[in-house]
Coordinates of C-alpha atoms in Angstrom, one line a residue:
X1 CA -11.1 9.6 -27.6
X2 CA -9.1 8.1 -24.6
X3 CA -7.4 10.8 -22.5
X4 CA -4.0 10.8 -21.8
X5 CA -2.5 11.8 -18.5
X6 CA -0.1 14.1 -18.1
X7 CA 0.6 14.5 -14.4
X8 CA -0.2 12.4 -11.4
X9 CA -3.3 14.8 -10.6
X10 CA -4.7 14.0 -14.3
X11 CA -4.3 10.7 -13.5
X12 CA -5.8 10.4 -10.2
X13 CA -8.8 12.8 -11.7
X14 CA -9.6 10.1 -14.1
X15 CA -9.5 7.6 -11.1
X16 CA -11.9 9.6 -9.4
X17 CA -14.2 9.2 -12.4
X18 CA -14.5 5.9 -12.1
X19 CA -14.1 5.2 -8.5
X20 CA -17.9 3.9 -7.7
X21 CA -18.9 2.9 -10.7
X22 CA -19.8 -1.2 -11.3
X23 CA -18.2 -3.3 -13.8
X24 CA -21.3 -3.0 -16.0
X25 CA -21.3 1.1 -15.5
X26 CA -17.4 0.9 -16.9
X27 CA -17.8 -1.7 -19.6
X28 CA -21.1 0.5 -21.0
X29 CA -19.3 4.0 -20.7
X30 CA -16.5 2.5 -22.3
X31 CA -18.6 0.0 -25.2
X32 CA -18.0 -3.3 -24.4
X33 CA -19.8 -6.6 -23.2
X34 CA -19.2 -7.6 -20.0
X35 CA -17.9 -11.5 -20.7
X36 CA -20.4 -14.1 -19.1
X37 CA -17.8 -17.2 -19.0
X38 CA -15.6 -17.1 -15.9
X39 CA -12.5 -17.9 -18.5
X40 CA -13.2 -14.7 -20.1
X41 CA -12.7 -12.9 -16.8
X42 CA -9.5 -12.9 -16.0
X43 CA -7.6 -10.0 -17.0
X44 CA -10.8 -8.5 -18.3
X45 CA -10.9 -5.9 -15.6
X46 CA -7.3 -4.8 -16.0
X47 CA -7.8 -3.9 -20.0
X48 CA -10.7 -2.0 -19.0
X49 CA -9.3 0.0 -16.4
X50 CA -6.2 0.7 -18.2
X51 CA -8.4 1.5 -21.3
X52 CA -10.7 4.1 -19.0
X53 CA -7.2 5.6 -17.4
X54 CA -4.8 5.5 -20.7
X55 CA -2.2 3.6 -20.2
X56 CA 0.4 4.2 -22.7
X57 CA 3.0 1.0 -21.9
X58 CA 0.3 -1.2 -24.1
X59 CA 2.6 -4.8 -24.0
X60 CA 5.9 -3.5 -22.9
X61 CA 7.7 -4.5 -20.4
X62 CA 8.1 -1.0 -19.0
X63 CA 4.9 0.9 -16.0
X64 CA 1.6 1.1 -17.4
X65 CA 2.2 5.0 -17.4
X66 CA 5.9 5.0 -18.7
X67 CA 6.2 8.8 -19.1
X68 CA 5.0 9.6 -15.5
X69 CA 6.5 5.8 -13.9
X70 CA 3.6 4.4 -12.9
X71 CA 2.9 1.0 -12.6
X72 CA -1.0 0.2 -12.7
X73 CA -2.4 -2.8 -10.2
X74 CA -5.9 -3.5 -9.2
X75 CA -6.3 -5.0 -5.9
X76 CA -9.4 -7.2 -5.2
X77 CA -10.9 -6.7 -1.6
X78 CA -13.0 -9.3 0.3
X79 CA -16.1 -8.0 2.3
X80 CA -13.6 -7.3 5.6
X81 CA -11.6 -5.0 3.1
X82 CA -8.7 -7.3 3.0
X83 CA -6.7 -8.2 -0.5
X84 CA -8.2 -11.6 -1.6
X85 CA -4.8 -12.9 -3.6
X86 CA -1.7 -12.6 -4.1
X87 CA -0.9 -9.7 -6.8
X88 CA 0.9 -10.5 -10.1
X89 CA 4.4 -8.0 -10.2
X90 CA 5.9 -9.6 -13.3
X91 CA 6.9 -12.5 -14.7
X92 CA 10.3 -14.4 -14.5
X93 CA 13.0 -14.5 -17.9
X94 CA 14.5 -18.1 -15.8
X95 CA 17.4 -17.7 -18.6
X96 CA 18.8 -14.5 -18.0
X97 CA 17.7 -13.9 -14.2
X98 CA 21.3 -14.6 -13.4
X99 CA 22.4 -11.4 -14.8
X100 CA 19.8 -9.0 -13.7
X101 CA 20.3 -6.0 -10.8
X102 CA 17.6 -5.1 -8.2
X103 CA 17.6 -1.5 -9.4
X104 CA 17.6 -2.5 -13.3
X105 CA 14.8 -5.2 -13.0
X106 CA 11.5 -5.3 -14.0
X107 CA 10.2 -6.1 -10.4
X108 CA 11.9 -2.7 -9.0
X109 CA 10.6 -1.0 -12.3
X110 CA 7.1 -2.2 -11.9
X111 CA 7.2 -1.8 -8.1
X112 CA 9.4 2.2 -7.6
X113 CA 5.5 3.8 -8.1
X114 CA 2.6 2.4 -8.3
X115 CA -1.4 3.3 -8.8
X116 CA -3.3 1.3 -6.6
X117 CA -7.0 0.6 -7.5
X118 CA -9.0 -1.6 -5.1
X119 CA -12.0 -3.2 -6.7
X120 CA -14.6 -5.5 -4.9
X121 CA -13.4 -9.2 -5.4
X122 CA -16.0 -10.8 -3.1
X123 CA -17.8 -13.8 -5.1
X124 CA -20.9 -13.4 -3.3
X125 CA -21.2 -10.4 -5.6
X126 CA -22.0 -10.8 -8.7
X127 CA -19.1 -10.1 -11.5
X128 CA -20.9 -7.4 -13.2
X129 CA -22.2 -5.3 -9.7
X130 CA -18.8 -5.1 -8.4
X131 CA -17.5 -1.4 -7.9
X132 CA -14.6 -0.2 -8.3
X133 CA -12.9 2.0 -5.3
X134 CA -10.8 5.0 -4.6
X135 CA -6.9 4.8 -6.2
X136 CA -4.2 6.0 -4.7
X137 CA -0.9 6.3 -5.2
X138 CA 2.2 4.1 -3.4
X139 CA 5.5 4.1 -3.2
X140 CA 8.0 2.0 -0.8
X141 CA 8.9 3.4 2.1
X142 CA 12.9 2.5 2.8
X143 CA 12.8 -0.3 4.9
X144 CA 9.7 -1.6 2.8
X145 CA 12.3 -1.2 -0.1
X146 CA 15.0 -3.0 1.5
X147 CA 12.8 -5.9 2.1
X148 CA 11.5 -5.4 -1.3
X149 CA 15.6 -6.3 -2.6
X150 CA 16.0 -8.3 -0.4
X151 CA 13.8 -11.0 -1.2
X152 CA 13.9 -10.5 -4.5
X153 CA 17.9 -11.0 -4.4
X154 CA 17.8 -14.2 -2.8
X155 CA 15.0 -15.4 -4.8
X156 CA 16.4 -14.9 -7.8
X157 CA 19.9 -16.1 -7.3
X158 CA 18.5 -19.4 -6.0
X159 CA 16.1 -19.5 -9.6
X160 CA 19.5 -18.3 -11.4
X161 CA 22.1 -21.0 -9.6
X162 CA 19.9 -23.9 -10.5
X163 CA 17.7 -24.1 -7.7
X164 CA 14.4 -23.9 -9.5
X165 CA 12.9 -26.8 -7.5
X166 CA 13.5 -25.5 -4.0
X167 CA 11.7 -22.1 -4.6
X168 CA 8.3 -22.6 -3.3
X169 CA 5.4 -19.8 -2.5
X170 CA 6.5 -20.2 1.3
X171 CA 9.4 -18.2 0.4
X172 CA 10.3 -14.4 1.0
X173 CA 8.9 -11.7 3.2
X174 CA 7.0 -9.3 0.6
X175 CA 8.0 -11.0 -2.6
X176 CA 7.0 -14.5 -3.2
X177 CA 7.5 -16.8 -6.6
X178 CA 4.9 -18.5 -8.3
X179 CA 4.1 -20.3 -11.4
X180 CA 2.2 -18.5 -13.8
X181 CA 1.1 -20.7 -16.6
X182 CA -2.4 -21.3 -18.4
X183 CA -1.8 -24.8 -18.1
X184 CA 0.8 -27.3 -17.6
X185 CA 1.7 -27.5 -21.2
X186 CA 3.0 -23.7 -20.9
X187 CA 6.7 -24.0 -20.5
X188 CA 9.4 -22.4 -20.2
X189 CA 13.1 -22.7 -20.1
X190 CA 15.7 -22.4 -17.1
X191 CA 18.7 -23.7 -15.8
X192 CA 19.0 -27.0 -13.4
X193 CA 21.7 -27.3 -11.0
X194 CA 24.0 -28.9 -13.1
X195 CA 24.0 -25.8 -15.5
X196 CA 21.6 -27.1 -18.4
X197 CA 18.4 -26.4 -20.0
X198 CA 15.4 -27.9 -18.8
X199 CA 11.7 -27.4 -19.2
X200 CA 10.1 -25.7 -16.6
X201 CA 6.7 -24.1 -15.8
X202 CA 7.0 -20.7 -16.5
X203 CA 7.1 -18.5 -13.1
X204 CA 6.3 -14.8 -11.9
X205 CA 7.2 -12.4 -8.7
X206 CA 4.0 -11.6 -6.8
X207 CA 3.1 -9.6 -3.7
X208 CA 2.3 -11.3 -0.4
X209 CA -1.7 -10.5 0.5
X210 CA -0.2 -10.0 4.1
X211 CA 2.3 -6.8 2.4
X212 CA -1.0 -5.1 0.6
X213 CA -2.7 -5.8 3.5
X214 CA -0.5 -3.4 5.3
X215 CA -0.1 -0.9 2.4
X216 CA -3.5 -0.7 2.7
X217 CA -4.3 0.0 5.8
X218 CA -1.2 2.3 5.6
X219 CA -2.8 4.2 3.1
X220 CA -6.2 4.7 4.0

């Protein structure tokens, strides 16, 4: 029966059950396969953990751990230690971004307190024999906050006014904006700069490498 935390030190307990422990160890304590296509993979790892940790959000848009506000993100590490991607915060509504607040988005809800959990994303190492490491818990410090609104103000006035098409990955400090689509037949709806709907890819708020890079270190 999946456990249920009820406090930050249940939660970081739990961690520390896992923290070591392969992808193979996890995916047999927990009965399942470990997936042999590379499709399969992604996301894999997140369902797992969040399975091993109970996460009670299941598909909402709310934290992973909505009754104690914690957001859930692994971080994959090369062999220097260093975050290997960006990370995914949440994706984009490109139709109603022009009426959303810093402090009543998703990105600030997703971002107030999060569980970090770095894993071992070096591809030398084969998908199953990867480890998982030790969580720990974040949360902005105020000038990492400020930065945080800040960027995500100005990007998303600029996706809002019709300025789709001049938002590139090159943009914002912490925050950056991305597509996030399967494919290129995934679309999505938003606004050009002459106010009307158009077909777009569909896009997502992610975290710079360079910021969890510094969290990191921060926190260790």
């Amino acid at each position: 029966m999946m456990m249920i935390p009820n406090t930050e030190t249940e939660l970081l307990s739990l961690c520390r059950g896992i923290e070591g422990l392969s992808f193979a160890q996890l995916a047999a304590k927990l009965g399942v396969s470990v997936p042999m296509n590379p499709v399969h993979r992604k996301g894999w790892l997140g369902v797992l953990v969040e399975k091993a940790l109970g996460t009670t959000a299941g598909t909402e848009a709310k934290p992973d751990f909505h009754h104690l506000g914690i957001e859930l993100k692994t971080l994959p590490l090369n062999a220097r230690g260093k975050p290997v991607e960006s990370t995914f915060v949440t994706s984009i509504n490109l139709l109603t971004i022009h009426h959303e607040h810093w402090e009543t988005s998703q990105c600030y809800s997703k971002l107030k307190h999060v569980l970090w959990l770095p894993i071992e994303g070096d591809e030398r190492i084969a998908f199953a024999h990867r480890r998982i490491g030790r969580a720990f818990l974040w949360s902005a410090t105020q000038k990492d906050a400020c930065i945080l609104e800040r960027d995500w103000t100005e990007l998303s006035f600029m996706l809002g006014s019709g300025q789709m098409a001049d938002v590139d990955a090159r943009m914002g400090v912490y925050l950056q904006v991305r597509p996030k689509a399967a494919n290129s037949r995934s679309l999505c709806y938003g606004f050009d700069a002459e106010g009307n709907k158009v077909l777009t890819l569909p896009r997502g708020f992610y975290l710079r490498p360079s910021f969890t890079e510094a969290m990191l270190s921060a926190a260790m």
